[in-house]
Structure formats: C-alpha cells, structure tokens
Amino acid sequence: MFAQMSRNKYNPMHILYFSFVELDVPNACRTHTLGVIRGFARHGWCVDAVIPRPLKPTPRIAGVRFFRLWPWQFSEPGAFLFKLLSGITMFCLCLMKKYSFIYVRELEVHPSPRWCARLFRIPFFVEVNDLLVPFFLKEGIKAARVNTVEHHQKSDLYQAAGVIVPSVPMRRWLLEKYQLPPCRVHFLPNGAESNDGRSCRPEEARKRLGMPPDCFCLGFVGNIYDRYDFDTLLEACRLCVSRVPDLFLLFIGDGPLKGELIRKTTELGMEKKVLFTGYLPSDSLGRYLSAIDVGLCLGGLYFTELYGPISTKIATCGIHRVPAIVAATSLDGYPAGLMESLFVVPPEDAVALAELIVRLRANQEELDARAAALHRFVKSDMTWGAVAAKILRLACRDVTGRQEQMTARPCSLSARGETEIE
C-alpha cells in the first residue's frame, strides 16, 4: 500500500507531468512517456500531462488529462512557442490546483517547470533519458549552446528532489559531472506494458510477415540509428551464415540508418534474409515479436559505456518471452535477475557474436530457459506499473519524509500482472 498525500479520499493525489517529446512515432520516447503516465494513473494518482500536440490522436487514459500544445515537430520556432505555451500552462495549472509533485522528462533548455516548482513550493522530479552535454559535443554543437544546456541541466538537477535515470553508466556520469548527492539520483530501468507472453505461435507470426517458417530469426526492435552497432551484427552474420544457413534478420522500426542498412545487407548478398517492417504500433507488437528467436540490443563501445547496455527493447523482448543478446563491458550494478537472464557479448566483437549465434541455434533449451527467466524478471520488476510504483515510493519518501502522517491507500493490480503497491 502507498502512503496517500491527502486524507480526503475525494481529493486524490495529483501529479503535473511534462514531456518534451514527439509522440507520433511508436518508438521508445512514446512508449516511455505513455507508460509512466499510465503507471501513475493505475496506482490511483491523477495526472495532468503537458505534451507537444501529436498529429495522431493520443490514447484516452483514465485519470489522465492531456494538455496538448503547439506541435513543435523539431523546428526552432515550434520549440520556442511550445516552451512558452507550456510554461504559461503549467503556471496556470499550479494556480488552480495543488500538486503533490511535478515530474518532467526530456528537459533541454526549459526553466519553466523548475520555476513553477520553486514559486509554488512543489517538489520537482527529473527523469533523464539522454546525456545532452556529451551528445551535443559529439554532434559538434557550438560551445555556447552546450554551455547553456549544461547550465540549465545543472540548475534542474540541483533543485530536483529526485533524479531518475535508466542506466548505471548514466547515473555515474551525472554524479561525477554535477557532484550530486548519490541518494538523490535513482537508477530505474525502462519498462514495458504488461503482457501474458507471446500473442501467437512463431509460425503464425512468420506467415503474417512473409518470413521463412523454419528460419533462425535475430530481431531488432526500435530506432535504427547510430547508437546501435549494426556493422558488427552484419559482420557476425557473414562469419556464421555458412554454419547457420537458415539465419534471418528482422528489423521492426525505422530511423536514419535504415537506407544504409538495406544497402549493406544487399552488398552482403543477404537481401533475401532480411525484412524491414517499419514502425509498428506497440499494442500489436505481440503479433510480430513471436517471429523472433533472439532479440538484439547491440550498442557500440562508446554508447554502451556512456548510456549502458540495457534499453527499453530489453523489457519489450522480455514481456513477450523473447530472449535477448546485449553488448556490454560490464553489467555491474544491474539487478542479478536481469543479468542472469541475458546473453552478453563484448561490444564491437563480431567473432564473439557469431560464435554465440551458432551456439544458440543448436540449443533451443537454453533459449527457452533464458526467455522464461527474462519474462519473469520483466513481469515482476520492469512493467510500467512496477516502474511507476518505484517512482511513487521515491516521491513519497523524498517529498515528505513523514510517511507516518499519510493515509494508506490500497492498489490491487495483480490482475494486470503488475507489482502490487505495498
């Protein structure tokens, strides 16, 4: 049971949520934003969510009011107008309602949330999903711009009652960069919507996709961009295809490297062993992920060491009973149950990856065992309900420090397969 911030059962707890992300594409940004909001609502909290206006409809979520503002669509004028409107909206909402806390995601240079938090004395939580300073430096952004971003991020994190990060290396970077108290920065891996497992048999999913029914399928789900090491994957496939002649690659997603990846697979003569589906709605993934024998989360060395080896796609694979391979130099700091359920290879090591593929093709029992272990862990610790429950526990602890003054409110979510609040 959670401690409730109000004794009046007709005046439930309220969260002001802000996210500066584009929700039209069914990628990790959309999944994470809607997942956390749903998780808060399922645990009995009311959420006012301020977001950029998507071009496509957002789902209706009980207990959530969406304030859809200017559709910025990655333009500078649109971003400026959205920030202005969102600041005014948050100020007005804080005037009209008392929020238990403000929760923000994907802040860049936008002081309005922390200003509102300070002005109205509302606890402020920041979810960091990208390390903006090293990212902008790597992209060659001008130093003045990087310095502005760093100044605002530092101000946000210093004021925050708590900081949520999805990986151990990101937590370490933030602690070292900004000299934050370790107790303020919390590592919580990304989650997935609860699911009972495969929605259909592999044969059905492969027939639906037009894939060979008896292939050995390696699958990637997500954005096809430079944080994932597709060159090592293709080289590993080249090295092992003679020993695994039924090897097949399935890419569910899209991104800036898709065209280049299609060209490289054609050059390797693998065009008949690869399928690109484009983005698929998250609520229909179960109809397609069943086609995958092993999921892939292969970051390059730079991104693995900076952002960590575990991303949202691990939870997605696990909830659908698909075992997964990750590239990692170390899994220290991650939960034991997660470490024991993954296949791990060194980053950018095509030989090691090829040998693992050959081994797994010949060992279905090992695949089934890891798939079951990953599914158990994700169901218990990495659904969005479980992730939201952990965030709310941190909020109740960090905001008040006086749980003996709160009234308990039960939330029974076991029917959905999510972690019950205690």
Short mmCIF file of C-alpha atoms in Angstrom, two decimals:
data_model
loop_
_atom_site.label_atom_id
_atom_site.label_comp_id
_atom_site.label_asym_id
_atom_site.label_seq_id
_atom_site.Cartn_x
_atom_site.Cartn_y
_atom_site.Cartn_z
CA MET A 1 0.00 0.00 0.00
CA PHE A 2 1.15 3.52 -0.77
CA ALA A 3 1.01 6.35 1.67
CA GLN A 4 -1.53 8.85 0.41
CA MET A 5 -0.76 12.54 0.42
CA SER A 6 -4.28 13.55 1.35
CA ARG A 7 -6.65 12.12 3.96
CA ASN A 8 -9.66 13.13 1.87
CA LYS A 9 -10.49 10.17 -0.37
CA TYR A 10 -12.38 12.53 -2.70
CA ASN A 11 -9.29 14.63 -3.20
CA PRO A 12 -6.81 12.19 -4.77
CA MET A 13 -3.14 12.88 -5.29
CA HIS A 14 -2.24 14.94 -8.34
CA ILE A 15 0.89 14.96 -10.49
CA LEU A 16 1.84 17.62 -13.01
CA TYR A 17 3.69 15.76 -15.77
CA PHE A 18 5.72 17.40 -18.52
CA SER A 19 7.35 15.71 -21.52
CA PHE A 20 9.13 17.45 -24.40
CA VAL A 21 8.95 14.57 -26.87
CA GLU A 22 7.26 13.79 -30.17
CA LEU A 23 4.59 11.13 -29.69
CA ASP A 24 3.51 10.36 -33.27
CA VAL A 25 6.21 7.74 -33.87
CA PRO A 26 5.74 4.50 -31.86
CA ASN A 27 9.32 4.47 -30.57
CA ALA A 28 10.87 4.39 -27.10
CA CYS A 29 10.02 8.06 -26.43
CA ARG A 30 6.30 7.47 -26.94
CA THR A 31 6.42 4.13 -25.12
CA HIS A 32 8.21 5.59 -22.12
CA THR A 33 6.08 8.74 -21.84
CA LEU A 34 2.73 6.96 -22.07
CA GLY A 35 3.98 4.04 -19.97
CA VAL A 36 4.94 6.17 -16.98
CA ILE A 37 1.71 8.20 -17.22
CA ARG A 38 -0.38 5.01 -17.32
CA GLY A 39 1.59 3.62 -14.41
CA PHE A 40 0.89 6.68 -12.25
CA ALA A 41 -2.82 6.56 -13.11
CA ARG A 42 -3.13 2.83 -12.43
CA HIS A 43 -1.82 3.42 -8.94
CA GLY A 44 -4.64 5.84 -8.15
CA TRP A 45 -2.96 9.15 -8.97
CA CYS A 46 -4.48 11.86 -11.16
CA VAL A 47 -2.13 13.17 -13.84
CA ASP A 48 -2.21 16.45 -15.75
CA ALA A 49 0.15 15.81 -18.69
CA VAL A 50 1.55 18.74 -20.67
CA ILE A 51 2.91 17.50 -24.01
CA PRO A 52 3.50 18.73 -27.58
CA ARG A 53 0.38 18.19 -29.66
CA PRO A 54 0.77 14.99 -31.71
CA LEU A 55 -0.57 14.84 -35.25
CA LYS A 56 -2.17 11.49 -34.43
CA PRO A 57 -4.64 11.01 -31.54
CA THR A 58 -3.22 10.12 -28.13
CA PRO A 59 -4.95 7.28 -26.27
CA ARG A 60 -7.51 8.01 -23.59
CA ILE A 61 -6.19 7.05 -20.16
CA ALA A 62 -8.44 7.00 -17.12
CA GLY A 63 -7.24 9.52 -14.54
CA VAL A 64 -5.14 11.48 -17.06
CA ARG A 65 -5.87 14.88 -18.60
CA PHE A 66 -3.70 15.75 -21.60
CA PHE A 67 -2.87 19.37 -22.34
CA ARG A 68 -1.74 19.15 -25.97
CA LEU A 69 0.09 22.30 -27.01
CA TRP A 70 1.94 23.52 -30.09
CA PRO A 71 3.15 20.66 -32.36
CA TRP A 72 6.80 21.71 -32.44
CA GLN A 73 7.88 18.96 -34.92
CA PHE A 74 11.61 19.56 -34.31
CA SER A 75 11.57 23.17 -35.58
CA GLU A 76 13.27 26.02 -33.70
CA PRO A 77 10.23 28.37 -33.87
CA GLY A 78 7.95 25.48 -32.87
CA ALA A 79 10.17 24.60 -29.92
CA PHE A 80 10.22 28.20 -28.72
CA LEU A 81 6.44 28.55 -28.97
CA PHE A 82 5.86 25.21 -27.27
CA LYS A 83 8.13 26.15 -24.38
CA LEU A 84 6.37 29.49 -23.99
CA LEU A 85 2.90 27.94 -24.06
CA SER A 86 3.85 25.07 -21.76
CA GLY A 87 5.32 27.48 -19.23
CA ILE A 88 2.11 29.52 -19.19
CA THR A 89 0.01 26.34 -18.99
CA MET A 90 1.98 24.91 -16.06
CA PHE A 91 1.81 28.24 -14.22
CA CYS A 92 -1.97 28.40 -14.64
CA LEU A 93 -2.42 24.77 -13.60
CA CYS A 94 -0.35 25.33 -10.46
CA LEU A 95 -2.51 28.36 -9.64
CA MET A 96 -5.68 26.29 -9.88
CA LYS A 97 -4.57 23.04 -8.26
CA LYS A 98 -2.22 21.77 -5.58
CA TYR A 99 0.08 19.14 -6.99
CA SER A 100 1.89 16.53 -4.91
CA PHE A 101 4.88 16.83 -7.21
CA ILE A 102 5.99 17.87 -10.70
CA TYR A 103 7.55 15.17 -12.87
CA VAL A 104 9.41 16.15 -16.04
CA ARG A 105 11.02 14.20 -18.86
CA GLU A 106 13.42 15.27 -21.60
CA LEU A 107 14.33 18.77 -20.40
CA GLU A 108 16.80 20.65 -22.57
CA VAL A 109 16.65 24.41 -22.00
CA HIS A 110 13.28 24.95 -20.38
CA PRO A 111 13.31 26.55 -16.91
CA SER A 112 9.51 26.82 -16.53
CA PRO A 113 9.00 23.52 -14.65
CA ARG A 114 11.59 24.33 -12.01
CA TRP A 115 10.37 27.93 -11.78
CA CYS A 116 6.83 26.69 -11.15
CA ALA A 117 8.13 24.18 -8.62
CA ARG A 118 10.04 26.89 -6.76
CA LEU A 119 7.29 29.52 -6.94
CA PHE A 120 4.53 27.20 -5.75
CA ARG A 121 6.77 25.13 -3.46
CA ILE A 122 6.04 21.87 -5.25
CA PRO A 123 8.59 19.03 -5.16
CA PHE A 124 10.26 18.58 -8.53
CA PHE A 125 11.46 15.31 -10.10
CA VAL A 126 13.53 14.99 -13.28
CA GLU A 127 13.76 11.93 -15.50
CA VAL A 128 16.97 11.97 -17.56
CA ASN A 129 16.86 9.81 -20.69
CA ASP A 130 19.74 11.38 -22.61
CA LEU A 131 23.09 12.86 -21.66
CA LEU A 132 22.67 16.11 -23.54
CA VAL A 133 26.11 17.61 -22.93
CA PRO A 134 28.23 14.75 -24.34
CA PHE A 135 25.66 14.17 -27.09
CA PHE A 136 25.83 17.79 -28.27
CA LEU A 137 29.64 17.81 -28.02
CA LYS A 138 29.79 14.66 -30.17
CA GLU A 139 27.44 16.28 -32.70
CA GLY A 140 29.70 19.34 -32.94
CA ILE A 141 27.19 21.81 -31.48
CA LYS A 142 28.66 25.24 -30.71
CA ALA A 143 30.26 25.63 -27.30
CA ALA A 144 27.94 28.49 -26.29
CA ARG A 145 24.90 26.28 -26.89
CA VAL A 146 26.43 23.38 -24.95
CA ASN A 147 27.27 25.69 -22.04
CA THR A 148 23.66 26.92 -21.95
CA VAL A 149 22.35 23.36 -21.91
CA GLU A 150 24.80 22.41 -19.16
CA HIS A 151 23.81 25.43 -17.04
CA HIS A 152 20.10 24.62 -17.26
CA GLN A 153 20.57 20.91 -16.64
CA LYS A 154 22.68 21.66 -13.61
CA SER A 155 20.02 24.03 -12.26
CA ASP A 156 17.29 21.44 -12.86
CA LEU A 157 19.19 18.64 -11.15
CA TYR A 158 20.28 20.78 -8.18
CA GLN A 159 16.70 21.80 -7.48
CA ALA A 160 15.21 18.35 -8.07
CA ALA A 161 14.06 16.33 -5.08
CA GLY A 162 14.95 13.24 -7.09
CA VAL A 163 16.54 12.32 -10.43
CA ILE A 164 15.52 9.17 -12.33
CA VAL A 165 17.96 7.60 -14.82
CA PRO A 166 17.57 4.37 -16.86
CA SER A 167 21.15 3.09 -16.69
CA VAL A 168 24.06 2.65 -14.32
CA PRO A 169 26.65 4.48 -16.50
CA MET A 170 24.31 7.46 -16.94
CA ARG A 171 23.84 7.69 -13.19
CA ARG A 172 27.60 7.57 -12.71
CA TRP A 173 28.16 10.31 -15.32
CA LEU A 174 25.62 12.65 -13.71
CA LEU A 175 27.05 12.12 -10.23
CA GLU A 176 30.59 12.87 -11.42
CA LYS A 177 29.66 15.77 -13.71
CA TYR A 178 27.43 17.69 -11.30
CA GLN A 179 28.66 16.38 -7.94
CA LEU A 180 25.14 15.42 -6.91
CA PRO A 181 24.40 13.56 -3.66
CA PRO A 182 24.22 9.84 -4.58
CA CYS A 183 20.99 9.44 -2.62
CA ARG A 184 19.25 11.86 -4.97
CA VAL A 185 19.96 10.02 -8.25
CA HIS A 186 18.00 6.79 -8.70
CA PHE A 187 18.61 4.07 -11.30
CA LEU A 188 15.35 2.61 -12.65
CA PRO A 189 15.49 0.59 -15.90
CA ASN A 190 12.87 1.33 -18.56
CA GLY A 191 9.78 -0.82 -18.72
CA ALA A 192 7.13 -2.39 -20.94
CA GLU A 193 3.38 -2.78 -20.97
CA SER A 194 2.29 -5.90 -19.12
CA ASN A 195 1.55 -8.87 -21.37
CA ASP A 196 0.92 -12.55 -20.80
CA GLY A 197 3.62 -13.51 -23.29
CA ARG A 198 3.55 -14.44 -26.97
CA SER A 199 0.28 -13.42 -28.57
CA CYS A 200 0.55 -16.09 -31.25
CA ARG A 201 2.71 -19.01 -32.30
CA PRO A 202 6.00 -18.24 -34.14
CA GLU A 203 4.68 -19.96 -37.26
CA GLU A 204 1.66 -17.63 -37.35
CA ALA A 205 3.78 -14.50 -36.90
CA ARG A 206 6.20 -15.57 -39.62
CA LYS A 207 3.40 -16.37 -42.04
CA ARG A 208 1.89 -12.95 -41.34
CA LEU A 209 5.24 -11.30 -42.12
CA GLY A 210 6.05 -13.47 -45.12
CA MET A 211 9.14 -14.96 -43.46
CA PRO A 212 10.54 -18.49 -43.93
CA PRO A 213 8.71 -20.67 -41.37
CA ASP A 214 11.77 -22.65 -40.24
CA CYS A 215 14.41 -19.90 -40.09
CA PHE A 216 16.53 -18.85 -37.10
CA CYS A 217 15.50 -15.23 -36.63
CA LEU A 218 17.50 -12.48 -34.95
CA GLY A 219 15.28 -9.46 -34.28
CA PHE A 220 15.81 -5.77 -33.60
CA VAL A 221 13.02 -3.51 -32.32
CA GLY A 222 13.39 0.26 -32.16
CA ASN A 223 15.11 3.22 -33.76
CA ILE A 224 17.61 2.33 -36.47
CA TYR A 225 20.27 4.92 -35.68
CA ASP A 226 23.90 5.26 -34.67
CA ARG A 227 23.57 4.20 -31.04
CA TYR A 228 23.25 0.61 -32.19
CA ASP A 229 26.09 -1.31 -33.79
CA PHE A 230 24.65 -2.77 -36.98
CA ASP A 231 28.08 -3.16 -38.63
CA THR A 232 29.18 -5.69 -36.01
CA LEU A 233 25.87 -7.53 -36.41
CA LEU A 234 26.27 -7.81 -40.18
CA GLU A 235 29.89 -8.93 -39.88
CA ALA A 236 28.87 -11.59 -37.35
CA CYS A 237 26.17 -12.80 -39.74
CA ARG A 238 28.73 -13.00 -42.54
CA LEU A 239 31.04 -15.05 -40.33
CA CYS A 240 28.43 -17.56 -39.23
CA VAL A 241 25.98 -17.81 -42.13
CA SER A 242 27.67 -20.92 -43.54
CA ARG A 243 27.11 -22.68 -40.18
CA VAL A 244 23.65 -21.21 -39.73
CA PRO A 245 22.27 -21.25 -43.28
CA ASP A 246 18.72 -20.54 -42.13
CA LEU A 247 19.75 -17.29 -40.41
CA PHE A 248 17.26 -14.42 -40.84
CA LEU A 249 17.21 -10.79 -39.66
CA LEU A 250 14.01 -8.95 -38.74
CA PHE A 251 14.08 -5.19 -38.13
CA ILE A 252 10.93 -3.75 -36.55
CA GLY A 253 11.36 0.01 -36.61
CA ASP A 254 12.78 2.81 -38.68
CA GLY A 255 15.35 5.54 -38.49
CA PRO A 256 18.09 7.48 -40.30
CA LEU A 257 20.32 4.42 -40.84
CA LYS A 258 17.65 2.24 -42.41
CA GLY A 259 18.62 3.07 -46.00
CA GLU A 260 22.30 2.45 -45.33
CA LEU A 261 21.48 -0.83 -43.59
CA ILE A 262 19.42 -2.00 -46.57
CA ARG A 263 22.34 -1.17 -48.87
CA LYS A 264 24.86 -3.06 -46.71
CA THR A 265 22.71 -6.18 -46.43
CA THR A 266 22.30 -6.16 -50.21
CA GLU A 267 26.04 -5.86 -50.70
CA LEU A 268 26.50 -8.92 -48.46
CA GLY A 269 24.01 -10.86 -50.57
CA MET A 270 21.60 -11.09 -47.63
CA GLU A 271 18.67 -9.22 -49.16
CA LYS A 272 16.53 -12.38 -49.09
CA LYS A 273 17.44 -12.99 -45.44
CA VAL A 274 16.37 -9.58 -44.11
CA LEU A 275 12.97 -7.98 -43.53
CA PHE A 276 12.27 -4.36 -42.53
CA THR A 277 8.72 -3.77 -41.27
CA GLY A 278 8.97 -0.09 -40.34
CA TYR A 279 7.42 1.11 -37.10
CA LEU A 280 4.58 -0.97 -35.73
CA PRO A 281 2.05 0.10 -33.07
CA SER A 282 3.19 -1.00 -29.63
CA ASP A 283 -0.13 -2.66 -28.86
CA SER A 284 0.31 -5.01 -31.84
CA LEU A 285 3.95 -5.97 -31.27
CA GLY A 286 2.96 -9.31 -29.76
CA ARG A 287 1.62 -10.40 -33.15
CA TYR A 288 5.07 -9.96 -34.68
CA LEU A 289 7.68 -10.42 -31.95
CA SER A 290 6.74 -14.10 -31.79
CA ALA A 291 8.61 -14.47 -35.08
CA ILE A 292 11.91 -13.69 -33.32
CA ASP A 293 14.11 -16.40 -31.82
CA VAL A 294 16.58 -13.96 -30.21
CA GLY A 295 16.25 -10.20 -29.70
CA LEU A 296 19.19 -7.84 -30.14
CA CYS A 297 20.39 -4.84 -28.15
CA LEU A 298 23.88 -4.22 -29.52
CA GLY A 299 25.33 -0.83 -28.76
CA GLY A 300 28.75 0.29 -29.90
CA LEU A 301 31.54 0.64 -27.35
CA TYR A 302 31.15 4.43 -26.96
CA PHE A 303 27.39 4.37 -26.42
CA THR A 304 27.47 1.24 -24.29
CA GLU A 305 29.97 2.73 -21.87
CA LEU A 306 28.17 6.09 -21.76
CA TYR A 307 24.50 5.06 -21.87
CA GLY A 308 24.66 1.47 -20.66
CA PRO A 309 23.77 -1.84 -22.31
CA ILE A 310 20.11 -2.06 -21.22
CA SER A 311 17.38 -0.16 -23.08
CA THR A 312 13.59 -0.29 -23.42
CA LYS A 313 13.86 -3.07 -26.02
CA ILE A 314 15.07 -5.50 -23.32
CA ALA A 315 11.80 -5.07 -21.44
CA THR A 316 9.88 -5.37 -24.71
CA CYS A 317 11.60 -8.66 -25.52
CA GLY A 318 11.15 -9.97 -22.01
CA ILE A 319 7.45 -9.24 -21.74
CA HIS A 320 6.89 -11.21 -24.97
CA ARG A 321 9.10 -14.14 -23.89
CA VAL A 322 11.87 -13.41 -26.39
CA PRO A 323 15.43 -13.99 -25.11
CA ALA A 324 17.87 -11.17 -25.76
CA ILE A 325 21.56 -10.56 -26.53
CA VAL A 326 23.17 -7.38 -25.21
CA ALA A 327 26.60 -5.87 -25.84
CA ALA A 328 28.25 -4.94 -22.56
CA THR A 329 31.66 -4.49 -20.99
CA SER A 330 30.03 -4.97 -17.58
CA LEU A 331 26.61 -5.44 -16.01
CA ASP A 332 27.78 -4.39 -12.55
CA GLY A 333 25.08 -2.51 -10.70
CA TYR A 334 22.19 -4.11 -12.59
CA PRO A 335 19.78 -6.46 -10.80
CA ALA A 336 21.02 -10.03 -10.54
CA GLY A 337 17.78 -11.37 -12.00
CA LEU A 338 18.33 -9.28 -15.12
CA MET A 339 22.00 -10.17 -15.52
CA GLU A 340 21.27 -13.89 -15.25
CA SER A 341 18.57 -13.79 -17.94
CA LEU A 342 20.54 -12.11 -20.74
CA PHE A 343 23.11 -13.30 -23.25
CA VAL A 344 26.12 -10.95 -23.16
CA VAL A 345 28.84 -10.31 -25.74
CA PRO A 346 31.64 -7.70 -25.74
CA PRO A 347 30.80 -4.56 -27.74
CA GLU A 348 32.03 -4.50 -31.36
CA ASP A 349 33.21 -8.13 -31.20
CA ALA A 350 31.82 -9.79 -34.32
CA VAL A 351 33.62 -13.09 -33.69
CA ALA A 352 32.13 -13.48 -30.21
CA LEU A 353 28.68 -12.61 -31.52
CA ALA A 354 28.98 -15.08 -34.40
CA GLU A 355 30.01 -17.89 -32.05
CA LEU A 356 27.10 -17.11 -29.76
CA ILE A 357 24.65 -17.20 -32.68
CA VAL A 358 25.97 -20.62 -33.73
CA ARG A 359 25.69 -21.93 -30.17
CA LEU A 360 22.17 -20.67 -29.66
CA ARG A 361 20.97 -22.07 -32.96
CA ALA A 362 21.89 -25.52 -31.69
CA ASN A 363 20.48 -25.10 -28.18
CA GLN A 364 16.77 -24.41 -28.04
CA GLU A 365 16.58 -25.42 -24.38
CA GLU A 366 18.99 -22.65 -23.41
CA LEU A 367 16.97 -20.13 -25.40
CA ASP A 368 13.74 -21.23 -23.73
CA ALA A 369 15.29 -21.07 -20.26
CA ARG A 370 16.64 -17.54 -20.74
CA ALA A 371 13.37 -16.40 -22.30
CA ALA A 372 11.42 -17.66 -19.30
CA ALA A 373 13.87 -16.06 -16.85
CA LEU A 374 13.76 -12.70 -18.63
CA HIS A 375 9.96 -12.82 -18.79
CA ARG A 376 9.73 -13.50 -15.03
CA PHE A 377 12.03 -10.61 -14.21
CA VAL A 378 10.32 -8.13 -16.50
CA LYS A 379 6.88 -9.12 -15.19
CA SER A 380 7.96 -8.55 -11.61
CA ASP A 381 10.27 -5.54 -11.94
CA MET A 382 10.10 -3.90 -15.37
CA THR A 383 6.45 -3.37 -16.30
CA TRP A 384 5.48 0.29 -16.40
CA GLY A 385 3.27 -0.41 -13.40
CA ALA A 386 6.30 -1.62 -11.45
CA VAL A 387 8.48 1.29 -12.64
CA ALA A 388 5.82 3.84 -11.73
CA ALA A 389 5.37 2.21 -8.32
CA LYS A 390 9.09 2.65 -7.60
CA ILE A 391 8.97 6.30 -8.69
CA LEU A 392 5.97 6.94 -6.44
CA ARG A 393 7.70 5.30 -3.49
CA LEU A 394 10.68 7.59 -4.04
CA ALA A 395 8.38 10.60 -4.32
CA CYS A 396 6.51 9.75 -1.13
CA ARG A 397 9.79 9.25 0.69
CA ASP A 398 11.72 12.20 -0.70
CA VAL A 399 8.87 14.71 -0.72
CA THR A 400 7.56 14.23 2.80
CA GLY A 401 9.97 12.17 4.84
CA ARG A 402 6.99 11.67 7.15
CA GLN A 403 5.09 8.62 5.98
CA GLU A 404 3.57 8.22 9.42
CA GLN A 405 1.40 11.26 8.61
CA MET A 406 -0.01 9.71 5.43
CA THR A 407 -3.11 7.59 4.95
CA ALA A 408 -2.62 4.24 3.25
CA ARG A 409 -4.49 3.60 0.02
CA PRO A 410 -4.52 0.06 -1.43
CA CYS A 411 -4.00 -0.55 -5.11
CA SER A 412 -4.53 -4.14 -6.24
CA LEU A 413 -3.02 -4.54 -9.67
CA SER A 414 -2.12 -8.21 -9.61
CA ALA A 415 -4.89 -8.97 -12.10
CA ARG A 416 -2.91 -6.96 -14.65
CA GLY A 417 0.25 -8.85 -13.82
CA GLU A 418 1.90 -5.77 -12.31
CA THR A 419 3.61 -5.26 -9.00
CA GLU A 420 1.22 -4.54 -6.15
CA ILE A 421 1.86 -1.45 -4.11
CA GLU A 422 2.84 -2.15 -0.57
#
